XYZ file of C-alpha atoms in Angstrom:
729
model
C -84.724 -108.607 -125.297
C -83.063 -112.044 -125.238
C -80.293 -112.961 -127.626
C -80.091 -116.542 -128.795
C -76.775 -117.955 -129.967
C -78.304 -121.129 -131.378
C -78.831 -119.820 -134.912
C -75.088 -119.716 -135.392
C -73.731 -122.077 -132.750
C -76.013 -125.089 -133.278
C -74.467 -125.798 -136.656
C -70.876 -126.995 -136.454
C -70.753 -126.856 -140.251
C -71.384 -123.113 -140.006
C -68.486 -122.782 -137.565
C -66.150 -124.776 -139.817
C -67.217 -122.779 -142.875
C -66.388 -119.511 -141.103
C -63.040 -120.883 -140.025
C -62.288 -122.014 -143.570
C -63.185 -118.605 -144.948
C -60.834 -116.953 -142.469
C -57.913 -118.721 -144.130
C -58.303 -116.354 -147.059
C -57.225 -113.460 -144.806
C -54.891 -115.417 -142.523
C -52.749 -117.873 -144.472
C -50.689 -120.271 -142.393
C -52.776 -119.818 -139.264
C -54.502 -122.517 -137.255
C -57.882 -120.960 -137.868
C -58.850 -123.454 -140.569
C -58.373 -126.450 -138.309
C -61.389 -127.511 -136.239
C -60.567 -127.591 -132.552
C -60.373 -130.945 -130.884
C -62.702 -130.763 -127.863
C -60.991 -130.944 -124.481
C -60.962 -134.377 -122.882
C -61.941 -133.762 -119.302
C -60.351 -135.987 -116.665
C -62.826 -138.062 -114.721
C -63.742 -136.397 -111.459
C -64.897 -138.546 -108.577
C -68.399 -137.594 -107.453
C -69.535 -138.495 -103.960
C -73.081 -138.738 -102.678
C -72.906 -135.857 -100.253
C -76.178 -134.110 -99.427
C -77.349 -132.020 -96.510
C -80.685 -130.572 -95.501
C -80.163 -126.938 -94.539
C -83.127 -124.778 -93.540
C -85.363 -127.301 -95.279
C -83.399 -127.216 -98.545
C -81.654 -130.322 -99.884
C -78.149 -129.244 -100.836
C -75.878 -131.497 -102.875
C -72.097 -131.092 -102.696
C -70.630 -133.973 -104.750
C -67.164 -132.432 -105.140
C -66.465 -131.342 -101.573
C -63.293 -133.422 -101.518
C -61.757 -130.860 -103.900
C -61.671 -128.347 -101.038
C -58.620 -130.146 -99.624
C -55.238 -128.473 -99.914
C -53.177 -129.661 -102.871
C -50.130 -129.913 -100.559
C -51.799 -132.432 -98.258
C -54.136 -134.321 -100.615
C -52.594 -136.567 -103.306
C -56.036 -136.965 -104.891
C -56.454 -133.207 -105.336
C -52.875 -132.885 -106.594
C -53.551 -135.559 -109.225
C -56.799 -133.859 -110.266
C -54.994 -130.526 -110.667
C -52.251 -132.103 -112.751
C -54.739 -133.856 -115.039
C -56.877 -130.738 -115.489
C -53.846 -128.604 -116.361
C -52.673 -131.197 -118.876
C -56.093 -131.247 -120.559
C -56.232 -127.442 -120.603
C -52.733 -127.083 -122.049
C -53.516 -129.590 -124.794
C -56.654 -127.659 -125.706
C -55.045 -124.202 -125.566
C -52.183 -125.380 -127.786
C -54.662 -125.468 -130.663
C -55.601 -121.793 -130.425
C -54.323 -119.726 -133.321
C -53.794 -116.498 -131.383
C -52.036 -117.846 -128.305
C -48.554 -116.990 -129.567
C -49.664 -113.647 -130.991
C -51.126 -112.529 -127.673
C -48.040 -113.712 -125.794
C -45.801 -111.638 -128.046
C -48.135 -108.643 -127.964
C -48.462 -108.583 -124.155
C -44.689 -108.911 -123.796
C -44.200 -106.076 -126.268
C -46.681 -103.864 -124.431
C -45.040 -104.535 -121.052
C -41.567 -103.756 -122.336
C -41.278 -100.194 -121.049
C -39.603 -98.639 -118.008
C -42.075 -97.878 -115.250
C -41.846 -96.352 -111.796
C -43.822 -96.361 -108.577
C -44.795 -93.295 -106.554
C -41.790 -92.099 -104.487
C -41.872 -91.939 -100.707
C -39.688 -89.369 -99.001
C -37.758 -89.728 -95.737
C -35.208 -87.183 -94.504
C -34.217 -85.976 -97.962
C -34.188 -89.419 -99.563
C -36.597 -90.679 -102.218
C -37.531 -94.364 -102.204
C -39.313 -95.797 -105.231
C -39.954 -98.939 -107.265
C -38.675 -99.328 -110.819
C -39.109 -102.061 -113.407
C -36.982 -101.968 -116.549
C -39.875 -103.531 -118.433
C -39.935 -107.310 -118.319
C -38.398 -107.979 -114.922
C -40.506 -110.450 -112.989
C -40.494 -108.181 -109.940
C -39.897 -104.451 -109.606
C -36.722 -103.330 -107.842
C -36.556 -100.814 -104.978
C -34.227 -97.826 -105.378
C -33.166 -94.916 -103.196
C -32.152 -91.503 -104.507
C -30.911 -88.447 -102.638
C -33.149 -85.399 -103.087
C -30.269 -83.266 -104.421
C -28.876 -85.919 -106.770
C -30.161 -87.650 -109.859
C -28.207 -90.816 -109.076
C -30.338 -93.696 -107.877
C -29.020 -96.696 -106.001
C -30.456 -100.196 -105.951
C -31.591 -101.230 -102.472
C -33.596 -104.420 -103.058
C -33.819 -106.732 -106.036
C -36.558 -109.337 -105.476
C -35.574 -110.961 -108.789
C -32.525 -112.377 -106.983
C -34.676 -114.039 -104.311
C -36.064 -116.786 -106.561
C -35.200 -117.912 -110.079
C -38.876 -118.096 -111.062
C -39.870 -114.739 -109.572
C -42.236 -116.384 -107.077
C -40.933 -114.341 -104.107
C -42.131 -110.734 -104.177
C -41.526 -107.490 -102.330
C -44.864 -106.571 -100.743
C -45.030 -103.515 -98.456
C -42.054 -101.349 -97.536
C -41.538 -98.286 -95.359
C -38.423 -96.213 -94.578
C -37.788 -95.085 -91.010
C -38.418 -91.364 -90.286
C -34.719 -90.505 -90.660
C -34.327 -92.677 -93.764
C -31.571 -94.791 -92.205
C -33.516 -98.066 -92.140
C -36.031 -99.741 -94.398
C -38.575 -102.281 -93.129
C -40.115 -104.383 -95.861
C -42.342 -107.445 -96.150
C -41.746 -110.496 -98.324
C -44.502 -112.440 -100.081
C -43.951 -116.092 -101.010
C -45.854 -117.741 -103.900
C -48.569 -115.086 -103.869
C -49.740 -115.911 -100.341
C -51.264 -113.267 -98.056
C -48.781 -114.217 -95.317
C -45.815 -111.868 -94.948
C -42.367 -111.952 -93.381
C -40.917 -108.563 -92.401
C -37.188 -107.811 -92.704
C -35.067 -104.700 -92.039
C -32.308 -103.198 -94.185
C -29.607 -100.645 -93.426
C -30.120 -98.042 -96.168
C -26.565 -96.669 -96.134
C -24.723 -100.004 -96.362
C -27.430 -102.143 -97.952
C -26.829 -104.787 -95.291
C -29.688 -106.943 -94.069
C -30.192 -106.821 -90.295
C -30.975 -109.888 -88.217
C -34.584 -108.787 -87.576
C -37.236 -111.175 -88.920
C -40.974 -111.055 -88.200
C -43.194 -113.924 -89.400
C -46.955 -114.527 -89.658
C -47.780 -110.924 -90.445
C -50.937 -110.585 -92.528
C -53.234 -107.755 -93.671
C -50.780 -105.312 -92.169
C -48.955 -102.072 -92.759
C -45.545 -101.237 -91.297
C -45.668 -98.104 -89.136
C -42.526 -96.717 -87.547
C -42.890 -95.185 -84.071
C -39.373 -93.739 -84.215
C -36.117 -94.790 -85.842
C -35.760 -97.809 -83.563
C -39.160 -99.560 -83.597
C -42.297 -100.148 -85.665
C -45.838 -101.493 -85.317
C -47.367 -104.316 -87.342
C -50.381 -106.661 -87.299
C -50.202 -110.444 -87.120
C -52.229 -113.575 -86.454
C -51.209 -116.624 -84.422
C -49.505 -119.293 -86.488
C -52.117 -121.721 -87.907
C -52.331 -125.122 -86.247
C -51.252 -128.338 -87.930
C -49.503 -126.535 -90.756
C -52.843 -125.536 -92.318
C -51.343 -122.247 -93.486
C -53.433 -121.750 -96.625
C -56.916 -122.848 -95.452
C -57.296 -122.113 -91.741
C -59.583 -119.278 -90.643
C -57.867 -116.131 -89.389
C -58.768 -115.061 -85.849
C -57.151 -113.037 -83.045
C -55.284 -110.436 -85.050
C -53.138 -108.301 -82.741
C -50.880 -105.245 -82.944
C -47.243 -105.808 -81.996
C -44.273 -103.532 -81.395
C -40.956 -104.703 -82.795
C -37.734 -103.106 -81.546
C -34.848 -103.143 -84.008
C -32.151 -105.642 -83.091
C -34.425 -107.986 -81.101
C -35.993 -111.373 -81.837
C -39.685 -111.648 -82.653
C -40.246 -113.512 -79.383
C -39.465 -110.221 -77.604
C -42.100 -108.246 -79.552
C -44.654 -106.572 -77.306
C -48.361 -107.072 -77.962
C -49.723 -103.565 -77.514
C -53.314 -104.111 -78.652
C -55.571 -107.148 -78.908
C -59.157 -108.161 -78.176
C -59.054 -111.796 -76.982
C -62.702 -111.573 -75.911
C -63.572 -110.623 -79.501
C -61.328 -112.820 -81.678
C -63.171 -111.904 -84.883
C -62.021 -108.264 -84.751
C -59.281 -107.021 -87.064
C -56.803 -104.329 -86.071
C -54.497 -102.028 -88.016
C -52.158 -99.408 -86.601
C -51.115 -95.964 -87.748
C -48.762 -93.507 -86.093
C -49.230 -89.727 -86.154
C -46.578 -87.667 -87.867
C -45.236 -86.314 -84.571
C -44.803 -89.872 -83.260
C -47.009 -89.274 -80.234
C -50.165 -91.251 -80.978
C -50.775 -94.755 -82.199
C -54.179 -94.804 -83.864
C -55.726 -98.290 -83.861
C -58.537 -98.895 -86.322
C -60.608 -102.007 -85.593
C -63.145 -103.662 -87.877
C -65.346 -106.749 -87.892
C -65.148 -107.745 -91.546
C -64.881 -106.126 -94.938
C -67.417 -103.395 -94.203
C -65.887 -100.018 -93.403
C -67.433 -99.969 -89.936
C -64.754 -99.015 -87.466
C -63.878 -98.470 -83.869
C -60.919 -96.153 -83.297
C -58.628 -96.355 -80.269
C -55.707 -94.157 -79.222
C -52.485 -95.038 -77.459
C -50.332 -92.171 -76.156
C -46.841 -93.394 -77.033
C -45.241 -90.942 -74.593
C -46.950 -92.503 -71.571
C -46.242 -96.013 -70.383
C -47.370 -97.659 -67.178
C -45.280 -100.681 -66.188
C -44.147 -101.108 -69.798
C -47.774 -101.120 -70.963
C -49.484 -98.392 -72.930
C -52.933 -97.258 -71.981
C -55.680 -97.409 -74.595
C -58.474 -94.850 -74.951
C -61.471 -95.334 -77.239
C -61.884 -92.339 -79.529
C -64.710 -93.653 -81.757
C -66.842 -96.516 -80.385
C -69.447 -98.676 -81.968
C -68.528 -100.100 -85.416
C -71.198 -97.937 -87.039
C -69.320 -95.855 -89.619
C -66.122 -95.624 -91.629
C -63.245 -93.746 -89.999
C -59.843 -93.300 -91.688
C -57.012 -91.260 -90.211
C -55.737 -88.697 -92.716
C -52.929 -87.099 -90.674
C -52.085 -85.134 -87.559
C -51.181 -81.457 -87.544
C -50.288 -79.412 -84.469
C -52.069 -81.785 -82.110
C -55.174 -82.111 -84.310
C -56.199 -85.406 -85.870
C -57.992 -85.313 -89.222
C -60.322 -88.130 -90.282
C -62.273 -89.091 -93.376
C -65.653 -90.500 -92.341
C -69.126 -91.305 -93.613
C -70.666 -90.662 -90.217
C -73.584 -88.380 -91.036
C -72.347 -88.207 -94.638
C -72.911 -91.237 -96.937
C -70.544 -89.687 -99.494
C -67.946 -88.832 -96.835
C -66.771 -85.679 -95.126
C -63.592 -84.619 -93.319
C -63.618 -83.867 -89.604
C -60.968 -83.068 -87.018
C -60.413 -83.270 -83.270
C -57.788 -81.376 -81.249
C -56.426 -83.678 -78.563
C -54.642 -80.804 -76.805
C -57.952 -79.341 -75.642
C -59.261 -80.251 -72.218
C -62.519 -81.384 -73.782
C -61.767 -82.326 -77.389
C -64.710 -81.924 -79.768
C -65.230 -82.919 -83.376
C -65.132 -80.113 -85.944
C -66.316 -80.217 -89.545
C -63.491 -79.396 -91.975
C -64.898 -80.375 -95.392
C -68.590 -81.251 -95.873
C -69.821 -83.957 -98.208
C -70.732 -83.047 -101.776
C -72.466 -84.819 -104.649
C -69.128 -86.449 -105.503
C -67.912 -88.997 -102.927
C -64.531 -88.354 -101.315
C -62.321 -91.332 -102.156
C -59.171 -90.213 -100.360
C -57.439 -87.365 -98.574
C -54.014 -86.425 -97.257
C -52.244 -83.519 -95.565
C -48.906 -82.474 -97.018
C -47.177 -79.134 -96.499
C -50.124 -77.574 -94.632
C -52.357 -78.394 -97.599
C -55.307 -80.742 -97.599
C -55.447 -82.780 -100.809
C -58.892 -84.246 -101.474
C -59.652 -86.888 -104.080
C -63.238 -87.032 -105.301
C -64.928 -89.566 -107.554
C -67.022 -87.993 -110.277
C -68.800 -90.753 -112.169
C -65.980 -93.187 -111.262
C -63.158 -90.863 -112.396
C -60.803 -88.871 -110.163
C -61.142 -85.162 -109.454
C -58.487 -83.727 -107.109
C -58.641 -80.491 -105.097
C -55.960 -78.656 -103.119
C -57.248 -76.872 -99.995
C -55.225 -74.582 -97.734
C -55.947 -75.599 -94.144
C -55.389 -72.112 -92.728
C -57.410 -69.957 -95.144
C -59.553 -72.599 -96.951
C -58.396 -71.361 -100.358
C -59.082 -74.136 -102.877
C -57.707 -74.946 -106.316
C -58.261 -77.776 -108.750
C -55.368 -80.089 -109.595
C -55.372 -80.419 -113.365
C -55.671 -84.037 -114.493
C -55.717 -85.390 -118.024
C -59.228 -86.544 -118.886
C -61.067 -89.588 -117.542
C -58.698 -91.513 -115.320
C -57.444 -92.376 -111.871
C -55.091 -90.302 -109.738
C -53.514 -91.804 -106.636
C -50.726 -91.109 -104.176
C -50.614 -87.542 -102.778
C -48.862 -88.833 -99.654
C -46.239 -87.163 -97.525
C -45.616 -85.268 -94.319
C -47.091 -81.932 -93.216
C -43.485 -80.702 -93.303
C -42.956 -81.604 -96.961
C -43.100 -78.885 -99.642
C -44.005 -81.428 -102.333
C -46.029 -84.554 -102.938
C -46.046 -87.178 -105.664
C -48.987 -88.695 -107.448
C -49.729 -90.886 -110.434
C -52.313 -90.586 -113.166
C -53.435 -93.399 -115.449
C -56.296 -94.384 -117.688
C -57.380 -97.288 -119.843
C -55.025 -96.223 -122.636
C -52.194 -94.722 -120.544
C -49.947 -96.374 -117.932
C -49.086 -94.571 -114.728
C -47.270 -91.278 -115.204
C -45.652 -90.012 -111.983
C -45.850 -86.293 -111.169
C -44.344 -84.051 -108.520
C -46.652 -81.360 -107.128
C -45.093 -78.279 -105.533
C -47.512 -77.375 -102.758
C -46.297 -73.799 -102.411
C -46.618 -72.842 -106.075
C -49.137 -75.449 -107.224
C -46.822 -76.334 -110.111
C -46.895 -79.907 -111.409
C -43.830 -81.426 -113.090
C -43.369 -84.959 -114.464
C -41.178 -87.276 -112.414
C -41.416 -90.349 -114.677
C -43.118 -90.483 -118.076
C -43.340 -93.961 -119.624
C -42.044 -94.438 -123.153
C -44.719 -96.592 -124.747
C -44.660 -99.181 -127.500
C -48.135 -98.199 -128.676
C -50.021 -95.015 -129.486
C -52.503 -94.172 -126.696
C -54.175 -91.515 -128.846
C -55.333 -94.277 -131.156
C -58.032 -95.130 -128.612
C -61.212 -93.385 -127.592
C -62.621 -93.581 -124.046
C -66.348 -92.965 -123.694
C -68.630 -93.063 -120.692
C -72.234 -93.981 -121.281
C -75.170 -94.677 -118.963
C -77.866 -97.327 -119.261
C -80.933 -98.248 -117.230
C -80.822 -101.360 -115.082
C -83.783 -103.633 -114.403
C -85.204 -101.327 -111.727
C -84.496 -98.130 -113.706
C -81.257 -97.183 -111.914
C -78.763 -95.384 -114.184
C -75.519 -97.384 -114.395
C -72.302 -95.935 -115.870
C -70.188 -97.925 -118.293
C -66.774 -97.075 -119.756
C -66.218 -98.170 -123.353
C -62.741 -98.199 -124.889
C -62.127 -98.828 -128.599
C -60.043 -97.573 -131.477
C -61.049 -94.247 -132.958
C -61.427 -95.939 -136.332
C -64.096 -98.264 -134.934
C -65.878 -95.268 -133.423
C -65.695 -93.170 -136.613
C -66.969 -96.043 -138.722
C -69.570 -96.957 -136.087
C -68.354 -100.529 -136.442
C -69.012 -103.340 -133.991
C -66.221 -105.610 -132.764
C -65.882 -108.484 -130.279
C -66.083 -106.987 -126.810
C -64.664 -107.881 -123.411
C -66.972 -106.717 -120.595
C -65.480 -106.510 -117.090
C -67.199 -106.076 -113.736
C -66.714 -106.386 -109.971
C -69.554 -104.905 -107.925
C -68.710 -105.579 -104.309
C -67.045 -104.671 -101.019
C -67.364 -100.917 -101.587
C -64.544 -101.143 -104.167
C -64.682 -98.538 -106.929
C -63.749 -99.608 -110.454
C -62.009 -96.621 -112.039
C -60.072 -96.167 -115.307
C -56.749 -97.967 -114.911
C -54.171 -99.288 -117.319
C -53.859 -103.035 -117.820
C -51.433 -104.508 -120.328
C -53.538 -107.594 -121.023
C -56.602 -105.449 -121.773
C -54.480 -103.278 -124.034
C -53.475 -106.383 -125.999
C -57.180 -107.072 -126.555
C -57.608 -103.513 -127.849
C -54.524 -103.772 -130.049
C -56.017 -106.951 -131.535
C -59.038 -104.926 -132.645
C -61.411 -105.672 -129.794
C -63.520 -103.400 -127.584
C -63.157 -103.220 -123.797
C -65.993 -102.177 -121.479
C -66.115 -101.669 -117.704
C -69.532 -101.549 -116.039
C -69.688 -99.734 -112.672
C -72.364 -101.991 -111.245
C -73.879 -101.626 -107.787
C -72.057 -103.084 -104.815
C -68.997 -100.943 -105.437
C -68.196 -97.555 -103.939
C -68.432 -95.366 -107.026
C -71.288 -93.277 -105.596
C -70.801 -93.716 -101.872
C -72.381 -95.842 -99.207
C -75.816 -96.146 -100.815
C -74.316 -97.542 -104.033
C -72.562 -100.200 -101.997
C -75.616 -101.013 -99.906
C -77.800 -101.454 -102.976
C -75.579 -104.243 -104.313
C -74.737 -106.369 -101.299
C -76.310 -109.064 -99.081
C -80.012 -109.378 -99.967
C -79.499 -106.787 -102.725
C -76.709 -108.751 -104.437
C -78.939 -109.609 -107.396
C -79.005 -105.903 -108.315
C -75.354 -106.130 -109.317
C -76.011 -109.190 -111.467
C -78.951 -107.426 -113.118
C -76.753 -104.387 -113.776
C -74.141 -106.544 -115.479
C -76.725 -108.354 -117.602
C -78.162 -105.022 -118.711
C -74.632 -103.825 -119.526
C -74.184 -106.814 -121.828
C -77.538 -106.122 -123.487
C -76.630 -102.450 -123.856
C -73.429 -103.319 -125.708
C -75.301 -105.563 -128.133
C -78.317 -103.327 -128.664
C -76.148 -100.267 -129.327
C -73.814 -101.899 -131.815
C -70.599 -101.923 -129.798
C -70.175 -105.681 -129.925
C -70.964 -108.153 -132.651
C -73.994 -110.417 -132.393
C -71.945 -113.399 -131.222
C -68.905 -111.557 -129.915
C -69.415 -110.821 -126.211
C -66.971 -112.089 -123.585
C -67.331 -111.372 -119.873
C -64.614 -111.334 -117.248
C -64.239 -110.785 -113.520
C -61.766 -111.502 -110.724
C -62.439 -112.633 -107.146
C -65.862 -111.168 -106.310
C -65.961 -110.476 -110.048
C -65.418 -114.196 -110.633
C -68.572 -114.798 -108.609
C -70.278 -112.204 -110.822
C -69.231 -114.073 -113.981
C -70.369 -117.420 -112.579
C -73.751 -116.115 -111.432
C -74.487 -114.167 -114.629
C -73.445 -117.086 -116.832
C -75.924 -119.289 -114.981
C -78.690 -116.719 -115.252
C -78.177 -115.681 -118.892
C -76.057 -118.240 -120.777
C -77.833 -117.209 -123.998
C -76.430 -113.681 -123.777
C -72.759 -114.570 -123.461
C -70.345 -116.071 -125.986
C -67.302 -116.629 -123.760
C -66.568 -116.198 -120.068
C -63.482 -115.886 -117.878
C -63.947 -116.340 -114.132
C -60.712 -115.644 -112.242
C -60.065 -116.695 -108.624
C -63.803 -116.527 -108.006
C -65.960 -117.159 -104.942
C -68.089 -119.975 -106.347
C -69.554 -121.870 -103.367
C -71.634 -119.299 -101.526
C -72.659 -121.746 -98.802
C -69.145 -122.512 -97.523
C -67.034 -119.430 -98.335
C -66.908 -118.430 -94.675
C -65.070 -121.603 -93.613
C -61.666 -120.791 -95.095
C -58.915 -118.201 -94.433
C -60.355 -114.683 -94.812
C -63.781 -115.876 -95.969
C -65.433 -115.156 -92.646
C -64.934 -111.426 -93.282
C -67.075 -111.557 -96.409
C -70.336 -112.173 -94.566
C -70.542 -108.366 -94.414
C -71.081 -108.267 -98.166
C -72.608 -111.664 -98.879
C -74.535 -112.482 -95.727
C -74.111 -115.332 -93.249
C -74.771 -118.875 -94.536
C -75.844 -119.791 -90.991
C -78.695 -117.275 -91.146
C -81.786 -118.655 -92.892
C -82.697 -115.535 -94.848
C -79.098 -115.028 -95.968
C -78.705 -118.737 -96.745
C -81.717 -118.828 -99.053
C -80.474 -115.726 -100.845
C -76.958 -117.164 -101.237
C -78.354 -120.465 -102.495
C -80.392 -118.608 -105.124
C -77.296 -117.399 -107.009
C -74.340 -119.522 -105.854
C -72.510 -120.419 -109.112
C -71.654 -123.943 -107.939
C -75.255 -124.740 -107.019
C -77.162 -123.129 -109.900
C -75.749 -124.661 -113.079
C -78.740 -125.114 -115.367
C -78.862 -128.602 -116.874
C -80.102 -128.652 -120.449
C -79.052 -125.085 -121.265
C -76.480 -124.226 -123.931
C -73.612 -122.612 -122.002
C -70.885 -120.474 -123.598
C -67.209 -121.411 -123.616
C -65.809 -120.911 -120.101
C -62.238 -120.650 -118.857
C -61.618 -120.541 -115.111
C -58.279 -119.443 -113.664
C -56.950 -119.880 -110.140
C -53.698 -120.646 -108.314
C -52.599 -123.322 -105.894
C -51.387 -120.871 -103.214
C -54.396 -118.566 -103.268
C -55.164 -118.200 -99.564
C -57.578 -115.318 -100.119
C -60.183 -117.196 -102.200
C -59.058 -120.793 -101.762
C -58.787 -122.639 -105.108
C -61.325 -125.226 -103.967
C -64.011 -122.748 -105.061
C -62.838 -122.930 -108.671
C -62.077 -126.659 -108.515
C -65.610 -127.546 -107.420
C -67.235 -125.153 -109.885
C -65.336 -126.533 -112.872
C -65.963 -130.126 -111.805
C -69.688 -129.323 -111.701
C -69.555 -127.632 -115.124
C -67.716 -130.531 -116.725
C -70.152 -133.062 -115.311
C -73.316 -131.239 -116.404
C -75.246 -131.418 -119.671
C -74.798 -127.792 -120.700
C -73.679 -127.964 -124.315
C -70.510 -128.750 -126.218
C -68.478 -125.581 -125.689
C -65.364 -126.136 -123.523
C -65.332 -125.611 -119.766
C -61.675 -125.644 -118.753
C -59.565 -124.570 -115.798
C -56.061 -123.144 -115.719
C -54.351 -123.621 -112.336
C -51.171 -121.627 -111.772
C -48.468 -123.214 -109.619
C -46.675 -121.216 -106.918
C -48.985 -118.217 -107.252
C -51.780 -116.687 -105.229
C -54.746 -114.346 -105.541
C -52.885 -111.960 -107.825
C -50.522 -109.672 -105.914
C -46.845 -110.389 -106.406
C -47.410 -112.423 -109.567
C -44.239 -112.374 -111.703
C -44.294 -110.810 -115.137
C -43.764 -114.056 -117.046
C -46.794 -115.627 -115.360
C -48.892 -112.541 -116.154
C -47.912 -112.807 -119.819
C -48.549 -116.545 -120.046
C -51.941 -116.417 -118.339
C -53.012 -113.323 -120.256
C -52.139 -114.926 -123.593
C -54.024 -118.119 -122.756
C -57.156 -116.300 -121.633
C -57.262 -113.798 -124.490
C -56.617 -116.480 -127.125
C -59.522 -118.464 -125.677
C -61.877 -115.481 -125.567
C -60.820 -114.322 -129.031
C -61.574 -117.710 -130.563
C -65.071 -117.901 -129.117
C -66.026 -114.313 -129.914
C -64.736 -114.325 -133.486
C -61.980 -111.751 -132.955
C -59.798 -111.713 -136.088
C -56.140 -110.714 -136.009
C -53.547 -110.424 -138.754
C -50.999 -113.134 -137.976
C -48.280 -112.412 -140.524
C -45.898 -111.243 -137.796
C -46.021 -114.611 -136.065
C -43.594 -117.156 -137.557
């Protein structure tokens, strides 16, 4: 069934009449004032066409791919677009309300999952509205915590963030990475935990890396060569290598212990076994979890060089090190098990052989760890966490009690630890941190957030609907219990991702909660391309099967309308990154079904994504634009290339950031330029470009609040969401 918005939207008088009527309920609001349409800046269009595999491809806005830092023309375009967007958003009645509501909802103390080292607990804490969380240390026998790092002191605007951090095995040192303006590049520094003094160590150009201590004097990390010509935020990333840094030395003295110069497209990450003997190097070719695993015996060096042995060859399956225990390595793998199993290998044997530890089940294994001689296994059951505790010696199993539909994470630690920490969250509950005693199985709260709203006010349902080909797709629906009891429809925000084997599970998000508090409905569709049901679910939504995910999302939107969750003209869709691509593609394919759309940091030009920064990795999921079959498939849905002239498009807001070096902002720039220069109806097509921010990680709280308020006010206006505004002066 197709839904047509024209009956209501074609008549501006109808819109104005509805706005006038709303004044009866909302005196003093801006709702009675017709919005002045945005005045789009003129965007230069060049005659740029190519013939690729026999197809004529036009790219009139290619010049917008240039970096804002090196192109005055792009910088001017960004400034003019932001000015036009700000002027338009200033008219929205609910902008201030959402800003206040999001700030109110974020104003609670929250903690990260502690990490333990030699009797010390290290954890993040945010008092509520701090731009960046602070890092504290606390002795295991004391309740007194001590501030170690305060990223809020690094920059007045909160644009410098603490990224990864890892204490040394004895807890005397802390290595941590610094993120500037949201970029994926990292600088690693080292702190003396006892004195709080910063050491002279500084490692630059680290990227897509963990920090893994070998002992208390050195650690491993991954880095790329410095980009040429200062092209830090656009250049492709090749030749990632593993380096050893010794404390107290300059980076120039770091030893490259693993690299593949003959295969520059390979990525490498290092882990170190708990006993410090083995470095486990996991290599990949892209975003697919297809790995080769190599071992370096850290106790044996030949002429200052470590010898490498291949443990798992081939790049055919996923292999993730869980832990080492008494000379045995435990791995999580989908080799011979699409929903994953756990296997082990004892390296002390003369002829080590793989042994099955935990077979696959109907529920995919999403994670595993070994702490205190216990194997903790996290399963996904219909996209919600189920956790099991298994004794390695006698295989006795017990279920870890979790609270309803939600996501549990953490469960890390050492095989010597008697306890582990984990968090549990859901759509209506922020992370609560728990301590799990592995000897008794007792769970005790470590940090319970004191909320400014009532989570019990909201009902979480999981429903299933049939996609175009008959596949059953799960969808989470969150709304107030009053709406559910009254069986009342309300404007709905539908979110999706559907890619890269990433599972979308119930998690708390303050901006989404503001939408719920305003009276809206939130829905999350677990479309194909993710990892919710294992490898087959991912395979059925990637490369030549990518359209399946779009079909799933379209059917989710239809399901919400047909079953009375959303109002007839009250459906907004949203997605980030690969989800931004989803929003762009679905809006092109079914503009009649959607009333408002938010595409965040999206991949919008599917013919050139592989030419910038990390884009080359994504050919695993999208296909290779240089391959004819893949190219034709990519061209068929690329948001930038498939805008349908003459169609009535919904209101669209696009968000990106000028330092996004994951999905370069040129994707969003070109897409919006194409939207604004097409005959696709009168609803606004605007772009909000954040300065000194990146793909999302490390974004300061004040920027989260400001962007969230702008987006929700926009979506609320174009879906008819009504809010009582008396509290807003």
